[in-house]
Amino acid sequence: MKKENKQQGAFDKISIKSYISSLIIILALMIVTYVLTFVLKPGKYDEVTHVYSEISNVNFPFWKFILSPFLVLGFDGNTMLIAILVFLCVIGGVFEALTRCKFMEYLLKKLVNKFYSRRYLLIYILVLFFMLLGSFVGTFEEVIPMIPFICALSTSLGFDNLIGLGVSLLAAGCGFASGIMNPFTIGIAQQIAEVPLFKGVWIRIVTFVLIYGLLTTFLMIHAKRIEKKNGIKLNEYKDDFIINEKLDKASLTFGIILGAGLLIVISSIFVKALQDYTLIIIALAFLIAGIVAATISGMSAKEILRSFGKGTYVMIPGIVMILLASSIRYILVESARLDTLVYNLVSITNGLSPYALILVIYLIVLITEIFIASGSAKAFLLIPLLLPVANAFGIPANLVCLAYIFGDGFSNYIYPSDAALIISLKLSNYTYPKYMKDTWLFHLLSIVITAGILLLGVAIGYC
């Protein structure tokens, strides 16, 4: 009988080594960003006239740098940051409650009992599911509540947390980046560039298929390596799983409520008014589903409240990391160096061939992602800057949009400045250095493949 792995997830205390290694990387990025305020001159890019101009009398005192993780909370346009922090507390509270009432343990045993002999098929299905969500709905941060559960499922099936991250966060990120009909990236970029909405979808479908093949291959190789290391065989699992009607009812109710929230998020493709609230909708659905499931499972209101307090407390290290990462953009914007940085990056494109230029555009978006995580905010800043340069070299606007969505999407799960990645690594108790050590080849190959697609776009005149 296979010895079942201990559940891991939101409730495990993150190791000191894990936390310090990630903290050092974030602090190093903050220091580099602060140094840039002395190297670059302050400037402003006018989004109406598309003209960059230097400005004077902009001071960014050292005390603002020190307090930037706190000042960022009151920064204009950071409502989403606050929403993400609340979202994180909801995740911690709900999963702590569901663990205490044995809901998580029961659901895991039930799924493991059903899928153990078909766990490779489950990997293919989950990757496709999350990639479709990312590519058509623009889902990325919204998958975070599922990560602790999927990581726990992964370890229970004999794999590790990297498989859990791969079939959830990486899959959603890959779908998001492929952007078949992603309203938050290709939709916004094409509107700014005045390109018909979702035009040229065929090349994004090709990208989706290629990246799906790359991700599933990467995960299968890793899964087989884990199985070989642990000496696990497909047919050796036997379980004394006993049906619990009360927990079955809680599971069904949890799935219905969370599914309803997901359907509302999917409907945001057609209802634009919902597009700014998808994270809130998922958080609310997850909160309601968790409370109802815990209640049905037998928890009292007092026990649920106590669990939420403990779950929120466990999330404090992750919240600190997010505030530190978010302060990077705050430093550049408050010191008026962000527009200067982007303008200087765009300026290096002079004199390049169309093939080299499209790769540089891709690189510019990849670099800018470090400082501007928001896809829509980055589009409004970069697209107007990049289009005139691209047009001068005969590169169609739609190809610029494609380079933009690739640069914005395939960097989401690479940089430690991305809040979703920081949260996900925290929830799976994975250090950032170990994560990059295990996944660097996948990241490199995904960028090489998409760079090749951009070069193909130049060659065939994709527009």
PDB file of N, CA, C and O in Angstrom, residues 127-140 142-143 168 171-185 208:
ATOM      1  N   VAL A 127      -4.126  20.614 -17.296  1.00  0.00           N
ATOM      2  CA  VAL A 127      -3.362  21.612 -18.066  1.00  0.00           C
ATOM      3  C   VAL A 127      -4.251  22.247 -19.132  1.00  0.00           C
ATOM      4  O   VAL A 127      -4.274  23.474 -19.294  1.00  0.00           O
ATOM      5  N   LEU A 128      -5.005  21.425 -19.857  1.00  0.00           N
ATOM      6  CA  LEU A 128      -5.887  21.948 -20.899  1.00  0.00           C
ATOM      7  C   LEU A 128      -6.962  22.854 -20.298  1.00  0.00           C
ATOM      8  O   LEU A 128      -7.241  23.937 -20.833  1.00  0.00           O
ATOM      9  N   PHE A 129      -7.541  22.434 -19.179  1.00  0.00           N
ATOM     10  CA  PHE A 129      -8.600  23.207 -18.533  1.00  0.00           C
ATOM     11  C   PHE A 129      -8.100  24.597 -18.137  1.00  0.00           C
ATOM     12  O   PHE A 129      -8.714  25.618 -18.466  1.00  0.00           O
ATOM     13  N   PHE A 130      -6.965  24.659 -17.441  1.00  0.00           N
ATOM     14  CA  PHE A 130      -6.464  25.942 -16.966  1.00  0.00           C
ATOM     15  C   PHE A 130      -5.916  26.802 -18.105  1.00  0.00           C
ATOM     16  O   PHE A 130      -6.018  28.036 -18.065  1.00  0.00           O
ATOM     17  N   MET A 131      -5.346  26.163 -19.128  1.00  0.00           N
ATOM     18  CA  MET A 131      -4.885  26.948 -20.277  1.00  0.00           C
ATOM     19  C   MET A 131      -6.056  27.574 -21.025  1.00  0.00           C
ATOM     20  O   MET A 131      -5.976  28.719 -21.476  1.00  0.00           O
ATOM     21  N   LEU A 132      -7.153  26.831 -21.160  1.00  0.00           N
ATOM     22  CA  LEU A 132      -8.342  27.380 -21.813  1.00  0.00           C
ATOM     23  C   LEU A 132      -8.908  28.553 -21.026  1.00  0.00           C
ATOM     24  O   LEU A 132      -9.322  29.573 -21.604  1.00  0.00           O
ATOM     25  N   LEU A 133      -8.919  28.427 -19.691  1.00  0.00           N
ATOM     26  CA  LEU A 133      -9.393  29.537 -18.855  1.00  0.00           C
ATOM     27  C   LEU A 133      -8.527  30.783 -19.075  1.00  0.00           C
ATOM     28  O   LEU A 133      -9.035  31.894 -19.206  1.00  0.00           O
ATOM     29  N   GLY A 134      -7.212  30.590 -19.098  1.00  0.00           N
ATOM     30  CA  GLY A 134      -6.310  31.716 -19.295  1.00  0.00           C
ATOM     31  C   GLY A 134      -6.429  32.338 -20.664  1.00  0.00           C
ATOM     32  O   GLY A 134      -6.395  33.560 -20.814  1.00  0.00           O
ATOM     33  N   SER A 135      -6.598  31.506 -21.685  1.00  0.00           N
ATOM     34  CA  SER A 135      -6.588  31.986 -23.058  1.00  0.00           C
ATOM     35  C   SER A 135      -7.887  32.652 -23.486  1.00  0.00           C
ATOM     36  O   SER A 135      -7.883  33.570 -24.305  1.00  0.00           O
ATOM     37  N   PHE A 136      -9.009  32.198 -22.928  1.00  0.00           N
ATOM     38  CA  PHE A 136     -10.300  32.738 -23.345  1.00  0.00           C
ATOM     39  C   PHE A 136     -10.904  33.705 -22.327  1.00  0.00           C
ATOM     40  O   PHE A 136     -11.639  34.614 -22.703  1.00  0.00           O
ATOM     41  N   VAL A 137     -10.605  33.518 -21.056  1.00  0.00           N
ATOM     42  CA  VAL A 137     -11.215  34.346 -20.011  1.00  0.00           C
ATOM     43  C   VAL A 137     -10.210  35.328 -19.414  1.00  0.00           C
ATOM     44  O   VAL A 137     -10.589  36.284 -18.756  1.00  0.00           O
ATOM     45  N   GLY A 138      -8.916  35.091 -19.643  1.00  0.00           N
ATOM     46  CA  GLY A 138      -7.901  35.952 -19.041  1.00  0.00           C
ATOM     47  C   GLY A 138      -7.658  35.603 -17.589  1.00  0.00           C
ATOM     48  O   GLY A 138      -7.247  36.447 -16.791  1.00  0.00           O
ATOM     49  N   THR A 139      -7.889  34.342 -17.234  1.00  0.00           N
ATOM     50  CA  THR A 139      -7.710  33.895 -15.851  1.00  0.00           C
ATOM     51  C   THR A 139      -6.228  33.669 -15.550  1.00  0.00           C
ATOM     52  O   THR A 139      -5.539  32.988 -16.285  1.00  0.00           O
ATOM     53  N   PHE A 140      -5.762  34.265 -14.483  1.00  0.00           N
ATOM     54  CA  PHE A 140      -4.400  33.984 -13.993  1.00  0.00           C
ATOM     55  C   PHE A 140      -4.401  34.021 -12.463  1.00  0.00           C
ATOM     56  O   PHE A 140      -4.356  32.984 -11.807  1.00  0.00           O
ATOM     57  N   GLU A 142      -6.826  34.384 -10.643  1.00  0.00           N
ATOM     58  CA  GLU A 142      -8.038  33.728 -10.141  1.00  0.00           C
ATOM     59  C   GLU A 142      -7.850  32.243  -9.822  1.00  0.00           C
ATOM     60  O   GLU A 142      -8.691  31.649  -9.137  1.00  0.00           O
ATOM     61  N   VAL A 143      -6.757  31.640 -10.318  1.00  0.00           N
ATOM     62  CA  VAL A 143      -6.543  30.211 -10.022  1.00  0.00           C
ATOM     63  C   VAL A 143      -5.856  30.003  -8.676  1.00  0.00           C
ATOM     64  O   VAL A 143      -5.751  28.874  -8.199  1.00  0.00           O
ATOM     65  N   SER A 168      -1.669  24.138 -12.738  1.00  0.00           N
ATOM     66  CA  SER A 168      -2.557  25.239 -12.345  1.00  0.00           C
ATOM     67  C   SER A 168      -1.981  26.586 -12.765  1.00  0.00           C
ATOM     68  O   SER A 168      -2.371  27.147 -13.788  1.00  0.00           O
ATOM     69  N   ALA A 171      -0.065  26.537 -16.218  1.00  0.00           N
ATOM     70  CA  ALA A 171      -1.024  26.302 -17.302  1.00  0.00           C
ATOM     71  C   ALA A 171      -1.874  27.539 -17.561  1.00  0.00           C
ATOM     72  O   ALA A 171      -2.055  27.946 -18.713  1.00  0.00           O
ATOM     73  N   ALA A 172      -2.394  28.146 -16.494  1.00  0.00           N
ATOM     74  CA  ALA A 172      -3.200  29.359 -16.667  1.00  0.00           C
ATOM     75  C   ALA A 172      -2.360  30.479 -17.279  1.00  0.00           C
ATOM     76  O   ALA A 172      -2.825  31.210 -18.161  1.00  0.00           O
ATOM     77  N   GLY A 173      -1.100  30.588 -16.826  1.00  0.00           N
ATOM     78  CA  GLY A 173      -0.211  31.617 -17.368  1.00  0.00           C
ATOM     79  C   GLY A 173       0.103  31.401 -18.834  1.00  0.00           C
ATOM     80  O   GLY A 173       0.148  32.349 -19.623  1.00  0.00           O
ATOM     81  N   CYS A 174       0.310  30.138 -19.225  1.00  0.00           N
ATOM     82  CA  CYS A 174       0.584  29.817 -20.631  1.00  0.00           C
ATOM     83  C   CYS A 174      -0.625  30.124 -21.508  1.00  0.00           C
ATOM     84  O   CYS A 174      -0.486  30.648 -22.619  1.00  0.00           O
ATOM     85  N   GLY A 175      -1.820  29.787 -21.012  1.00  0.00           N
ATOM     86  CA  GLY A 175      -3.030  30.116 -21.764  1.00  0.00           C
ATOM     87  C   GLY A 175      -3.227  31.607 -21.870  1.00  0.00           C
ATOM     88  O   GLY A 175      -3.574  32.140 -22.934  1.00  0.00           O
ATOM     89  N   PHE A 176      -2.998  32.312 -20.758  1.00  0.00           N
ATOM     90  CA  PHE A 176      -3.105  33.768 -20.715  1.00  0.00           C
ATOM     91  C   PHE A 176      -2.175  34.400 -21.750  1.00  0.00           C
ATOM     92  O   PHE A 176      -2.549  35.320 -22.476  1.00  0.00           O
ATOM     93  N   ALA A 177      -0.940  33.884 -21.814  1.00  0.00           N
ATOM     94  CA  ALA A 177       0.063  34.429 -22.734  1.00  0.00           C
ATOM     95  C   ALA A 177      -0.240  34.097 -24.186  1.00  0.00           C
ATOM     96  O   ALA A 177       0.027  34.897 -25.086  1.00  0.00           O
ATOM     97  N   SER A 178      -0.800  32.905 -24.438  1.00  0.00           N
ATOM     98  CA  SER A 178      -1.157  32.530 -25.816  1.00  0.00           C
ATOM     99  C   SER A 178      -2.269  33.427 -26.335  1.00  0.00           C
ATOM    100  O   SER A 178      -2.331  33.737 -27.529  1.00  0.00           O
ATOM    101  N   GLY A 179      -3.166  33.825 -25.432  1.00  0.00           N
ATOM    102  CA  GLY A 179      -4.136  34.881 -25.698  1.00  0.00           C
ATOM    103  C   GLY A 179      -5.038  34.680 -26.894  1.00  0.00           C
ATOM    104  O   GLY A 179      -5.235  35.619 -27.670  1.00  0.00           O
ATOM    105  N   ILE A 180      -5.607  33.496 -27.054  1.00  0.00           N
ATOM    106  CA  ILE A 180      -6.479  33.270 -28.213  1.00  0.00           C
ATOM    107  C   ILE A 180      -7.556  34.348 -28.296  1.00  0.00           C
ATOM    108  O   ILE A 180      -7.735  34.996 -29.320  1.00  0.00           O
ATOM    109  N   MET A 181      -8.283  34.545 -27.168  1.00  0.00           N
ATOM    110  CA  MET A 181      -9.290  35.614 -27.124  1.00  0.00           C
ATOM    111  C   MET A 181      -9.252  36.294 -25.750  1.00  0.00           C
ATOM    112  O   MET A 181     -10.288  36.664 -25.192  1.00  0.00           O
ATOM    113  N   ASN A 182      -8.045  36.454 -25.211  1.00  0.00           N
ATOM    114  CA  ASN A 182      -7.884  37.052 -23.885  1.00  0.00           C
ATOM    115  C   ASN A 182      -8.294  38.525 -23.923  1.00  0.00           C
ATOM    116  O   ASN A 182      -7.619  39.345 -24.550  1.00  0.00           O
ATOM    117  N   PRO A 183      -9.383  38.894 -23.251  1.00  0.00           N
ATOM    118  CA  PRO A 183      -9.855  40.281 -23.326  1.00  0.00           C
ATOM    119  C   PRO A 183      -8.922  41.272 -22.657  1.00  0.00           C
ATOM    120  O   PRO A 183      -8.946  42.464 -22.979  1.00  0.00           O
ATOM    121  N   PHE A 184      -8.086  40.807 -21.708  1.00  0.00           N
ATOM    122  CA  PHE A 184      -7.244  41.716 -20.941  1.00  0.00           C
ATOM    123  C   PHE A 184      -5.906  42.016 -21.614  1.00  0.00           C
ATOM    124  O   PHE A 184      -5.213  42.943 -21.201  1.00  0.00           O
ATOM    125  N   THR A 185      -5.520  41.226 -22.608  1.00  0.00           N
ATOM    126  CA  THR A 185      -4.245  41.470 -23.275  1.00  0.00           C
ATOM    127  C   THR A 185      -4.457  41.763 -24.762  1.00  0.00           C
ATOM    128  O   THR A 185      -4.383  42.904 -25.185  1.00  0.00           O
ATOM    129  N   PHE A 208      -0.949  28.362 -28.828  1.00  0.00           N
ATOM    130  CA  PHE A 208      -1.594  27.614 -27.758  1.00  0.00           C
ATOM    131  C   PHE A 208      -1.243  26.130 -27.849  1.00  0.00           C
ATOM    132  O   PHE A 208      -0.866  25.498 -26.856  1.00  0.00           O
TER     133      PHE A 208
END
